[in-house]
mmCIF file of C-alpha atoms and ligand atoms in Angstrom:
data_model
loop_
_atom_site.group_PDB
_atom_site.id
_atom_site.type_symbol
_atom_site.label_atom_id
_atom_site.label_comp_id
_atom_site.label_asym_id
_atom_site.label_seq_id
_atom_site.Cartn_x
_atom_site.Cartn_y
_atom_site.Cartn_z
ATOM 1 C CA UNK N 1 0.000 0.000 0.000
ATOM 2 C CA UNK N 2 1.231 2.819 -0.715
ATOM 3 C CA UNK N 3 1.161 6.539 0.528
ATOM 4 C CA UNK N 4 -1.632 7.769 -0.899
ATOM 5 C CA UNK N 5 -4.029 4.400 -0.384
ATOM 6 C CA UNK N 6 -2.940 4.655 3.370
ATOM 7 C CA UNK N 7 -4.341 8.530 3.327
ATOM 8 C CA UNK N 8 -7.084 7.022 1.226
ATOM 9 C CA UNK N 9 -8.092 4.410 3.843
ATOM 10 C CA UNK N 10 -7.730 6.316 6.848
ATOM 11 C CA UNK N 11 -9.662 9.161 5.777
ATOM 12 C CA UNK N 12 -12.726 6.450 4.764
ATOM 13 C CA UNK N 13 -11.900 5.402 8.250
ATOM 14 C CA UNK N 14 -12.507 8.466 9.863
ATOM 15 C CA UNK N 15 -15.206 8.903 7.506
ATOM 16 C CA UNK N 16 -16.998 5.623 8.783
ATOM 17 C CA UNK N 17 -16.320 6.759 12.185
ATOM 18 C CA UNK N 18 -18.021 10.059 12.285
ATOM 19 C CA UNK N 19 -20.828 8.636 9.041
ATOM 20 C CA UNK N 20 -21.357 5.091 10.265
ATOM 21 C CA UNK N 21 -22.574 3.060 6.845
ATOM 22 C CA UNK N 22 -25.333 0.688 7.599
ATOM 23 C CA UNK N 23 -26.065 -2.411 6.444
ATOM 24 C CA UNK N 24 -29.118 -1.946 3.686
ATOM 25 C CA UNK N 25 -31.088 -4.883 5.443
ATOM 26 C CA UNK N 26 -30.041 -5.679 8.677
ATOM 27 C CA UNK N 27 -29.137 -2.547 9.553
ATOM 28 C CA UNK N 28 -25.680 -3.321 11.610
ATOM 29 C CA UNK N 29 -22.902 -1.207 11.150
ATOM 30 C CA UNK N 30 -20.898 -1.595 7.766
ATOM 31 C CA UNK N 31 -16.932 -2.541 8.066
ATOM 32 C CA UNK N 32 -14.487 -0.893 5.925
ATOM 33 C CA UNK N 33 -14.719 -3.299 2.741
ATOM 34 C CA UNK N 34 -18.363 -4.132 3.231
ATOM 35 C CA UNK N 35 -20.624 -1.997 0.500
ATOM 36 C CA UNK N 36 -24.396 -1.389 1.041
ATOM 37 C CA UNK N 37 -24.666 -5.257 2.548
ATOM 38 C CA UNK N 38 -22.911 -6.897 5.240
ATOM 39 C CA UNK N 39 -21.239 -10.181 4.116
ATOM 40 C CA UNK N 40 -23.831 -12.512 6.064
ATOM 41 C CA UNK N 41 -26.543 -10.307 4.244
ATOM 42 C CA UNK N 42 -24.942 -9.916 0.759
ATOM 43 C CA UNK N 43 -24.314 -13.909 0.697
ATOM 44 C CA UNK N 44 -28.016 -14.292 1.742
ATOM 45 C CA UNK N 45 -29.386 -12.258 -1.451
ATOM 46 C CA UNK N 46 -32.517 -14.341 -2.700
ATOM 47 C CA UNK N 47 -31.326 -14.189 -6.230
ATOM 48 C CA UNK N 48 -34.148 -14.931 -8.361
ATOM 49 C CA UNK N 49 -31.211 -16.793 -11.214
ATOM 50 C CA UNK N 50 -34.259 -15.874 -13.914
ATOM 51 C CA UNK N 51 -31.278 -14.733 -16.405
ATOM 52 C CA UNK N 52 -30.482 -18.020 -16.642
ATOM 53 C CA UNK N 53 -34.362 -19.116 -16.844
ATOM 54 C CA UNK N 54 -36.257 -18.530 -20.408
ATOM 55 C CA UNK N 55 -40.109 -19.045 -19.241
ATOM 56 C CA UNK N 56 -39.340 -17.988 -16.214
ATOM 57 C CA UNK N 57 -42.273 -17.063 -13.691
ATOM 58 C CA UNK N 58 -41.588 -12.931 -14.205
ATOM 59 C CA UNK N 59 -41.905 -13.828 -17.856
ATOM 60 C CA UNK N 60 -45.189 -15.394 -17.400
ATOM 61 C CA UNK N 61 -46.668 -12.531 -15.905
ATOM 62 C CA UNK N 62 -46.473 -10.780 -19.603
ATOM 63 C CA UNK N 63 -47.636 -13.643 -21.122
ATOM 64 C CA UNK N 64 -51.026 -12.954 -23.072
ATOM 65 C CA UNK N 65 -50.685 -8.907 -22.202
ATOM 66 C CA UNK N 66 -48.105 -8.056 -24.119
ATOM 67 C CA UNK N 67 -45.276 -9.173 -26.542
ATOM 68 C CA UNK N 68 -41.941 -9.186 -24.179
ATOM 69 C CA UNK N 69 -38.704 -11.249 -25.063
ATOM 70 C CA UNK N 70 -36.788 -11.667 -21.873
ATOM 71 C CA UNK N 71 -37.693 -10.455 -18.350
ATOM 72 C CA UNK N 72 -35.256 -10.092 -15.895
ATOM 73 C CA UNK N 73 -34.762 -9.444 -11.893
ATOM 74 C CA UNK N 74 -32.216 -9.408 -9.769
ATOM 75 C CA UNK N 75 -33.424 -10.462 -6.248
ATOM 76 C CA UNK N 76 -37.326 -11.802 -4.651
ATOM 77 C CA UNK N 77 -38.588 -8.597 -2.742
ATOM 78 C CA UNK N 78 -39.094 -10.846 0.204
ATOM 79 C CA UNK N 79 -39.470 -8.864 3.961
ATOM 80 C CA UNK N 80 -36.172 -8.739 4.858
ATOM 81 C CA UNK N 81 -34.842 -7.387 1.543
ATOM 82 C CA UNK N 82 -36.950 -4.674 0.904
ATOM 83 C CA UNK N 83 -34.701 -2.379 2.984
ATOM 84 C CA UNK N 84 -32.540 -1.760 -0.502
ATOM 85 C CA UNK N 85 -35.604 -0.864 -2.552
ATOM 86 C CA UNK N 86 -36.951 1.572 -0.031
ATOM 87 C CA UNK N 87 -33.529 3.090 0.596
ATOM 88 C CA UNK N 88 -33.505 3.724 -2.878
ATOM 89 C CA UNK N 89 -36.479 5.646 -3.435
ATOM 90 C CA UNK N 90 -37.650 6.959 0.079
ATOM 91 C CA UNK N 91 -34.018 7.686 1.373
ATOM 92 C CA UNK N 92 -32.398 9.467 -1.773
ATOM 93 C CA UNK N 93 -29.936 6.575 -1.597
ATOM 94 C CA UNK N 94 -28.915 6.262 -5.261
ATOM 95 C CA UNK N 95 -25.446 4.441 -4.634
ATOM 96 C CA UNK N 96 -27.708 1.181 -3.888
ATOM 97 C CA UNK N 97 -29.645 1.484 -6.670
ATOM 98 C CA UNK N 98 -26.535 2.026 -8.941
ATOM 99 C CA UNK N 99 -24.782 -1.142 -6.958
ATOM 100 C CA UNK N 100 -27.439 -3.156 -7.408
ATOM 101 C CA UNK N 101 -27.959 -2.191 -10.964
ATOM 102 C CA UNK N 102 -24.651 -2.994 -12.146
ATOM 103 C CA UNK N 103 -24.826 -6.588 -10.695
ATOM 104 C CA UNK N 104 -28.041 -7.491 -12.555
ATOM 105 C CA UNK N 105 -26.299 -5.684 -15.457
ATOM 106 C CA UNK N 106 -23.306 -8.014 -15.001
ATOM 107 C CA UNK N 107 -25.837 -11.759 -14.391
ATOM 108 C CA UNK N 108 -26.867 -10.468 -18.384
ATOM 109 C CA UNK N 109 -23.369 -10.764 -19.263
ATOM 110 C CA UNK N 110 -23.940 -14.569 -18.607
ATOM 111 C CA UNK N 111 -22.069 -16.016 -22.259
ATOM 112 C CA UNK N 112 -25.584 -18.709 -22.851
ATOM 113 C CA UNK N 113 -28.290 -16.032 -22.739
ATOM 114 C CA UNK N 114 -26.202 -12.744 -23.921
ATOM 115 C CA UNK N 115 -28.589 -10.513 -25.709
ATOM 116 C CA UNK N 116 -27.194 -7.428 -27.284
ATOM 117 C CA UNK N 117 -29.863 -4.693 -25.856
ATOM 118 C CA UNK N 118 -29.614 -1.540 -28.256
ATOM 119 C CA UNK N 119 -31.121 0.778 -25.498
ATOM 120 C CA UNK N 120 -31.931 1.327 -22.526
ATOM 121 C CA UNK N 121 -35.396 2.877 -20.808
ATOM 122 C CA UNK N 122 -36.257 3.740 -17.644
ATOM 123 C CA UNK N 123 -40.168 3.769 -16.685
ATOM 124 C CA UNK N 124 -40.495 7.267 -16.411
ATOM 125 C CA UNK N 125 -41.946 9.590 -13.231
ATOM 126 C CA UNK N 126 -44.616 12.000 -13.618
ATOM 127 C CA UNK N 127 -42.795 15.686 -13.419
ATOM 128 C CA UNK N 128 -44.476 16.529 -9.994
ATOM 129 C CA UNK N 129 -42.898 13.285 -8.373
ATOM 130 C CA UNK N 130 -39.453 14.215 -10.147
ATOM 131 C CA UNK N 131 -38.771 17.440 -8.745
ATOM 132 C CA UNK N 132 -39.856 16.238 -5.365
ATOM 133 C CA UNK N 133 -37.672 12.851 -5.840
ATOM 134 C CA UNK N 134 -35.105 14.518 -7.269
ATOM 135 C CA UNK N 135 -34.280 11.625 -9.364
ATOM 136 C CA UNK N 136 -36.244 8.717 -11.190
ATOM 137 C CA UNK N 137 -35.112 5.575 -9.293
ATOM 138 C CA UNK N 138 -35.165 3.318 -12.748
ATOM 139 C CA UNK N 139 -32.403 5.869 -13.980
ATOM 140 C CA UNK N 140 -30.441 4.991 -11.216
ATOM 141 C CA UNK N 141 -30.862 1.518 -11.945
ATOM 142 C CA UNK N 142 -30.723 1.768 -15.459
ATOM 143 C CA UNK N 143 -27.337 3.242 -15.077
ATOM 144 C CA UNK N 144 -25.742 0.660 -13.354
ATOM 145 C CA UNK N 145 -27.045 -1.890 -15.379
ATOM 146 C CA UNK N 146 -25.514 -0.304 -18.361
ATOM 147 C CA UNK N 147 -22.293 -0.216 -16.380
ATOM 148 C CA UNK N 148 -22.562 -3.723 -15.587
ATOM 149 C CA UNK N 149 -22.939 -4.186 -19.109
ATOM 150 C CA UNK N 150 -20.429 -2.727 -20.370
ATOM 151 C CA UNK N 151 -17.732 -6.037 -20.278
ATOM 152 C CA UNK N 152 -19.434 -7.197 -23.943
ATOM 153 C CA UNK N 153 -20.596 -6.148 -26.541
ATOM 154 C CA UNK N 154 -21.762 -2.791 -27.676
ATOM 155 C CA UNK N 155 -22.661 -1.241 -24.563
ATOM 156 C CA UNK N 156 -26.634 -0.057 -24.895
ATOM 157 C CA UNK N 157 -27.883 3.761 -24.493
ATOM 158 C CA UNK N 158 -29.960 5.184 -21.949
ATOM 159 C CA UNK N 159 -32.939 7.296 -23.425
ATOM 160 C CA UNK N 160 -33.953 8.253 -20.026
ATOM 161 C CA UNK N 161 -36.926 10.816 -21.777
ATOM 162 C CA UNK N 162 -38.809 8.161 -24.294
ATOM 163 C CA UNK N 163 -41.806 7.908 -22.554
ATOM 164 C CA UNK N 164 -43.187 10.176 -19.897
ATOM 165 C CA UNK N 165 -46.147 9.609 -17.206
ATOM 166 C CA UNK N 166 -48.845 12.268 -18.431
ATOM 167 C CA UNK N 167 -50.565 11.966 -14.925
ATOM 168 C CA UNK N 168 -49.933 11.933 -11.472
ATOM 169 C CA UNK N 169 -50.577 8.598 -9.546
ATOM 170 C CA UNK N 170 -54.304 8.902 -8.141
ATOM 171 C CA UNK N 171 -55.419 6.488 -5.912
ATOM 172 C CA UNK N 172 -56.867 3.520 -6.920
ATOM 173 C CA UNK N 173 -57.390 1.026 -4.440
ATOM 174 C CA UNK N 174 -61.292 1.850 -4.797
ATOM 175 C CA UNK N 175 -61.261 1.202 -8.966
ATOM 176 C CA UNK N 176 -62.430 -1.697 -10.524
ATOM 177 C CA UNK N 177 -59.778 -4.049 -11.888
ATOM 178 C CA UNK N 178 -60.473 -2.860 -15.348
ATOM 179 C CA UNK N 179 -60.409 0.820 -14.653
ATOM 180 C CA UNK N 180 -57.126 0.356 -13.007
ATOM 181 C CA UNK N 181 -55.864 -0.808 -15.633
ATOM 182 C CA UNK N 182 -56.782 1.582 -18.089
ATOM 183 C CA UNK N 183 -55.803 4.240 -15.586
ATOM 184 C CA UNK N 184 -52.069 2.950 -16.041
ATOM 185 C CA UNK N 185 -52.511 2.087 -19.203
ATOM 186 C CA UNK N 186 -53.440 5.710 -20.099
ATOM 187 C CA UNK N 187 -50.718 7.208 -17.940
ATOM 188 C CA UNK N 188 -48.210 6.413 -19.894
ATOM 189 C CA UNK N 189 -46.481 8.589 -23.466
ATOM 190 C CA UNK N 190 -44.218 8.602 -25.635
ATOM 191 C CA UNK N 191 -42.435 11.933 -24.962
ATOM 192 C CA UNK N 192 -42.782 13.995 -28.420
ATOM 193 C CA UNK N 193 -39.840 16.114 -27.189
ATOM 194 C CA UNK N 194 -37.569 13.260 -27.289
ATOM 195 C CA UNK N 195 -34.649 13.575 -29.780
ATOM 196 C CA UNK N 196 -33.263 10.012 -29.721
ATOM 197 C CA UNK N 197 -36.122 7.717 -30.951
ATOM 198 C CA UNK N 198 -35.342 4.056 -31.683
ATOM 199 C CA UNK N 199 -35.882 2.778 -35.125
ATOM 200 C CA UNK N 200 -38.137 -0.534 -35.638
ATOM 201 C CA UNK N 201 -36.568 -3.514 -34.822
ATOM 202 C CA UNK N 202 -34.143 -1.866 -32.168
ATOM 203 C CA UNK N 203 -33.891 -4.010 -28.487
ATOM 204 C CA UNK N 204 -34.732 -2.227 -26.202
ATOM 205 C CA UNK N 205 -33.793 -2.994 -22.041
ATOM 206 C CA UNK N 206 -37.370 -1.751 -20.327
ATOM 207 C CA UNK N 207 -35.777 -0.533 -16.548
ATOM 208 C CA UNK N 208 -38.268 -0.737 -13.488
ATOM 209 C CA UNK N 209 -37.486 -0.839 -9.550
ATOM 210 C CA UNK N 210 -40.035 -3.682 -8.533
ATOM 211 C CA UNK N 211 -42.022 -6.417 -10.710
ATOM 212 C CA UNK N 212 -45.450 -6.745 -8.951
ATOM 213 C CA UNK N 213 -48.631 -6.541 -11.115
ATOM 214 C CA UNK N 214 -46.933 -5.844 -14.797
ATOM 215 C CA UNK N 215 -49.223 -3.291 -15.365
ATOM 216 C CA UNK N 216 -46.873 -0.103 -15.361
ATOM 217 C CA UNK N 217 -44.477 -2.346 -17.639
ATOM 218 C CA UNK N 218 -47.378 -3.713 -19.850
ATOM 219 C CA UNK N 219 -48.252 -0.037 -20.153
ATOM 220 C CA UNK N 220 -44.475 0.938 -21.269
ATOM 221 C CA UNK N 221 -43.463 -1.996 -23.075
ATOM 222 C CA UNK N 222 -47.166 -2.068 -25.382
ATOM 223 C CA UNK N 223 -46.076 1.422 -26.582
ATOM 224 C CA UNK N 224 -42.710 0.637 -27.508
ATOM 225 C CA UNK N 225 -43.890 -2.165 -29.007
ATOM 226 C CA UNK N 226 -46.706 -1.136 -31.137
ATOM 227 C CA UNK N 227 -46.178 2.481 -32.029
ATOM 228 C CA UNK N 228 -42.296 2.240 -32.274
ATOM 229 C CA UNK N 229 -42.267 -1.589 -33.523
ATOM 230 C CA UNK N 230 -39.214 -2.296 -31.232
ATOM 231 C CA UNK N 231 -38.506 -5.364 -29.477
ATOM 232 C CA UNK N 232 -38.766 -5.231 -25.579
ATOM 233 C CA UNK N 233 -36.874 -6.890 -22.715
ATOM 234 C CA UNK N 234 -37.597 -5.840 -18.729
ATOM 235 C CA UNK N 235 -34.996 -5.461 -16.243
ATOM 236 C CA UNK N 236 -36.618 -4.765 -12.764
ATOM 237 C CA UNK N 237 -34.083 -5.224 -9.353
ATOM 238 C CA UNK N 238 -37.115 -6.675 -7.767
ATOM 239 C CA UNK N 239 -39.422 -9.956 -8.165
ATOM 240 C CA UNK N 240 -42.798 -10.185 -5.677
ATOM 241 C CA UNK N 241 -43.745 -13.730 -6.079
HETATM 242 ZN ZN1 ZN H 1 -26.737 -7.169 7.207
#
């Protein structure tokens, strides 16, 4: 080690001392080469392996809705582990979602399933939610996952402004199934300001924070599909079974 690392260390030391790092799901204080996880919690990641899975069950939630080649997450949102998700868009702590990003980025590296993505999207937030957010938590993710990508291939760009959410989530619990949906369904754009538009036949890399229903991703992919004729993929960190 040499001068410089030593001053580097220390100072992260001293850093950790007065900032203590936490664990993103048990919450115990982080040690000096731990990142985001502690080990016991970072080797206990329910990895989901559905890169390596074509029909997987995140696949089959598309299935009959709308035409989607590969889908894609990273770990089960099960209790315990949905301390990273909520860090990342309640806490403003974009570092996780960036981590966590480039490791699913890195599982589509995998040589037997490698699919050369041509872009990437984000699902986007209304405007309102933006500026309070500060930052669109699929971004974040959608970042790292091009980072992660970029060991292979031609690395894929992020058109973080192709779509756009025209309205501002209402509540719905009291709508009918079929009114829900068309609620999403409708909330959803292309963005006619965008410069960079994909041309037909382009694979796109559709970036979300959690699978649950489908329908904000049905919503996405179905225009991106039919009014831009590209070829969609979903990425999402999260899985609810
Ligand atoms: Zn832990």
């Amino acid at each position: 080690m040499n001068l410089l690392e030593g001053l580097e260390k220390c100072g992260r030391l001293l850093f950790d001392l007065c900032f203590p790092r936490i664990c993103a799901v048990c919450g115990r204080t982080l040690l000096y080469h731990e990142q985001h996880f502690c080990l016991e919690c970072f080797a206990d990641i329910p990895f989901t392996h559905f890169w390596n899975v074509q029909d997987n069950p995140a696949e089959k939630v598309f299935w009959g809705r709308c035409r989607v080649e590969r889908v894609y997450s990273l770990f089960y949102y099960t209790n315990n582990y949905r301390g990273p998700i909520h860090m990342l868009k309640y806490d403003g702590h974009t570092p996780i979602g960036k981590f966590l990003g480039k490791m699913l980025g890195k599982k589509l590296l995998l040589p037997d399933n490698f699919i050369q993505f041509d872009y990437i999207v984000p699902v986007p937030l209304h405007w309102r939610k933006l500026l309070s957010r500060g930052y669109n938590q699929s971004e974040v993710i959608a970042q790292g996952i091009r980072e992660g990508l970029s060991g292979r291939g031609n690395v894929p760009k992020i058109i973080p402004n192709l779509l756009c959410r025209k309205r501002f989530a209402a509540s719905q619990t009291s709508k009918e199934r079929e009114q829900r949906w068309r609620s999403v369904k409708d909330a959803y754009a292309l963005n006619r300001y965008c410069r960079r538009v994909p041309g037909r036949g382009s694979h796109i890399l559709l970036v979300d924070d959690v699978l649950t229903t489908g329908a904000t991703l049905e919503a996405c992919a179905t225009i991106l599909v039919e009014q831009l004729g590209c070829r969609v993929s979903i990425a999402t960190l999260a899985y609810v079974e």
